[in-house]
mmCIF file of C-alpha atoms in Angstrom:
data_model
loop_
_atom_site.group_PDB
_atom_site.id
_atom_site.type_symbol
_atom_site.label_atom_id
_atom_site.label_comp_id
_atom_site.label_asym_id
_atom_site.label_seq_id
_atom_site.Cartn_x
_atom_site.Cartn_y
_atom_site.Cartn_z
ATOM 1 C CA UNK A 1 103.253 111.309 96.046
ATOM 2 C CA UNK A 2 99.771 109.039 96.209
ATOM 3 C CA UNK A 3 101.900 106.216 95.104
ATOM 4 C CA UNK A 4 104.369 106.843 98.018
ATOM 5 C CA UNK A 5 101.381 107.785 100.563
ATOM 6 C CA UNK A 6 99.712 104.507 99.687
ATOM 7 C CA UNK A 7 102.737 102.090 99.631
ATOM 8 C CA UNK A 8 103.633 102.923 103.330
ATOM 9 C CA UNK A 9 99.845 103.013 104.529
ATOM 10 C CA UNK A 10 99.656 99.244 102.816
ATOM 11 C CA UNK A 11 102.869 97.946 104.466
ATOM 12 C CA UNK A 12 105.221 99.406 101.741
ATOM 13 C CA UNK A 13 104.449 97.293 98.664
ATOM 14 C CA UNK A 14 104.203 95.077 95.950
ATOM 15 C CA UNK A 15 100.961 94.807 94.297
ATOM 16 C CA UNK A 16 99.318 97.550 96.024
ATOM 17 C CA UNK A 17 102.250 99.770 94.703
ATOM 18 C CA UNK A 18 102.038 98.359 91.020
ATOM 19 C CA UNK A 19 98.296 98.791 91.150
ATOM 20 C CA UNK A 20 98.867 102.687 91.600
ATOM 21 C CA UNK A 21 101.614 103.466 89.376
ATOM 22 C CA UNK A 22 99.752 101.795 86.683
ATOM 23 C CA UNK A 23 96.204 103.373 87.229
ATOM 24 C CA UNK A 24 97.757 106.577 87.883
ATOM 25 C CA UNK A 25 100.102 106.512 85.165
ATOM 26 C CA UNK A 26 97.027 104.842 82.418
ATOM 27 C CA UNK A 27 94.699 107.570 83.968
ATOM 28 C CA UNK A 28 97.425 110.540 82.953
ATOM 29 C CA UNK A 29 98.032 108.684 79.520
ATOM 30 C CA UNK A 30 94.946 108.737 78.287
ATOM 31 C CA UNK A 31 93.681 111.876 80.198
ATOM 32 C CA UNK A 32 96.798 113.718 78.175
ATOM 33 C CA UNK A 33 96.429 112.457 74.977
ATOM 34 C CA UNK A 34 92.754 113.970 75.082
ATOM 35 C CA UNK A 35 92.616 116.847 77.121
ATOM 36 C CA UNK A 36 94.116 119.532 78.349
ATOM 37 C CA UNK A 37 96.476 119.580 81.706
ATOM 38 C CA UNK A 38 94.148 121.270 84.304
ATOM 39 C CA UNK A 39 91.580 118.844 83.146
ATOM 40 C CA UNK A 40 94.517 115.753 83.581
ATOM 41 C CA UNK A 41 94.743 117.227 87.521
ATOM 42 C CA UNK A 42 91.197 117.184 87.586
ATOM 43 C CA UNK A 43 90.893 113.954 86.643
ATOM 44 C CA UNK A 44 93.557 112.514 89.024
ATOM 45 C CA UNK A 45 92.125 114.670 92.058
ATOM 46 C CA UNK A 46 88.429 112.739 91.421
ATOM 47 C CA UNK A 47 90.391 109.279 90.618
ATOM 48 C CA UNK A 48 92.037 109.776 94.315
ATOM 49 C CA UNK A 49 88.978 110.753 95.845
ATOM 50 C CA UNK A 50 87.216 107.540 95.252
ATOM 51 C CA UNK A 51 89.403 105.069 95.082
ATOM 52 C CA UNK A 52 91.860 106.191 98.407
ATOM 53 C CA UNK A 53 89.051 105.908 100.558
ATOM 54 C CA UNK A 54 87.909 102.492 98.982
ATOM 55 C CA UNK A 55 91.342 101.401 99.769
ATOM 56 C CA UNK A 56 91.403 102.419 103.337
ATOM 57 C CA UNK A 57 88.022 100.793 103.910
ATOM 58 C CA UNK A 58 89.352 97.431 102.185
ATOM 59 C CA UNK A 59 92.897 98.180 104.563
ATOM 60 C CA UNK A 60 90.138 98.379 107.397
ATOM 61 C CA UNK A 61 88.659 95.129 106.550
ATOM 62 C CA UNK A 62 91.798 93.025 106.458
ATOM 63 C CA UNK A 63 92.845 94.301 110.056
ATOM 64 C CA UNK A 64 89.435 93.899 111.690
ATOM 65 C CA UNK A 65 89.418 90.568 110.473
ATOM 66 C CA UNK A 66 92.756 89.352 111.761
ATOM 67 C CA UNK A 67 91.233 91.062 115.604
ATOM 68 C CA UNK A 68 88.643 88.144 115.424
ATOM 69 C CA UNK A 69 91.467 85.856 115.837
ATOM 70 C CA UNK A 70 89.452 83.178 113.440
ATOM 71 C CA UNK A 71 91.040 79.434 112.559
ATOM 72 C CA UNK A 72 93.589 79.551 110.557
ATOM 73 C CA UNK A 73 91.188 77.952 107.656
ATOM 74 C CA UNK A 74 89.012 80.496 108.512
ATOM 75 C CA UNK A 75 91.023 83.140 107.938
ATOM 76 C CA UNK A 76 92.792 81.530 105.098
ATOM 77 C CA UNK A 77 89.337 81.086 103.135
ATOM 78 C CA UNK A 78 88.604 84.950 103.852
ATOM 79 C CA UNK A 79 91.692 85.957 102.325
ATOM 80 C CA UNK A 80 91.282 84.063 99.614
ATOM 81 C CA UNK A 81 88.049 85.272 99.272
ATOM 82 C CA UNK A 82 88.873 88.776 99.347
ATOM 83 C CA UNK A 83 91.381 88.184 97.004
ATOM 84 C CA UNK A 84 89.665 87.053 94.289
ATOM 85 C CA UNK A 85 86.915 89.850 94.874
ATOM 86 C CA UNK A 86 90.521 92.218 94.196
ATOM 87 C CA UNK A 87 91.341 90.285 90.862
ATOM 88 C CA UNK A 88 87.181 90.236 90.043
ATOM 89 C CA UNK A 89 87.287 94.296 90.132
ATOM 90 C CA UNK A 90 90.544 94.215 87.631
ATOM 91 C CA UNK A 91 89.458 91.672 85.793
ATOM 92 C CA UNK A 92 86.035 93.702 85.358
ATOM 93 C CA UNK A 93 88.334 97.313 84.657
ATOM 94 C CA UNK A 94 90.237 95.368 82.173
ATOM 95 C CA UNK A 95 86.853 93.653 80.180
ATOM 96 C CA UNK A 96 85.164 97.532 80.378
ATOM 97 C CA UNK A 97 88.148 99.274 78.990
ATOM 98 C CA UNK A 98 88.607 96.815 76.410
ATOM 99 C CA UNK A 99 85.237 97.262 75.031
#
């Protein structure tokens, strides 16, 4: 339902998508394997209320900028920007979990 709430909020796709099904579905993995059910729900409740709202803000972002009606190299270099600030914060969950 998160994954489907999310996907139509971010214009119904791709990455965004992929990026949910997989931290929901590593979250409930490992959560499982470890713990108990309620504490799996409990888990996935707290893992929703942070990172929904982090989404929303970054959704926020990317709209507010395209309002300033910037250069197009302006605006390219932002996204671009903001982009690799995305990948940084996987690249970053990846390195932690790996250690």
């Amino acid at each position: 339902a998160n994954v489907a709430l999310l996907s139509s909020l971010f214009g119904g796709g791709g990455f965004v998508t992929l990026l949910a099904l997989c931290l929901n579905a590593a979250l409930v993995v490992v959560a499982h394997s470890v713990a108990r059910r309620t504490e799996v729900a409990i888990k996935l409740v707290i893992l929703n209320l942070v990172w929904i709202p982090i989404h929303l803000a970054w959704l926020y972002a990317g709209v507010s900028l395209e309002r300033l009606n910037l250069a197009p190299r302006t605006q390219r270099r932002i996204n671009v920007a903001m982009a690799a600030a995305m990948l940084a914060v996987v690249a970053l969950a990846a390195w932690s979990a790996a250690k």
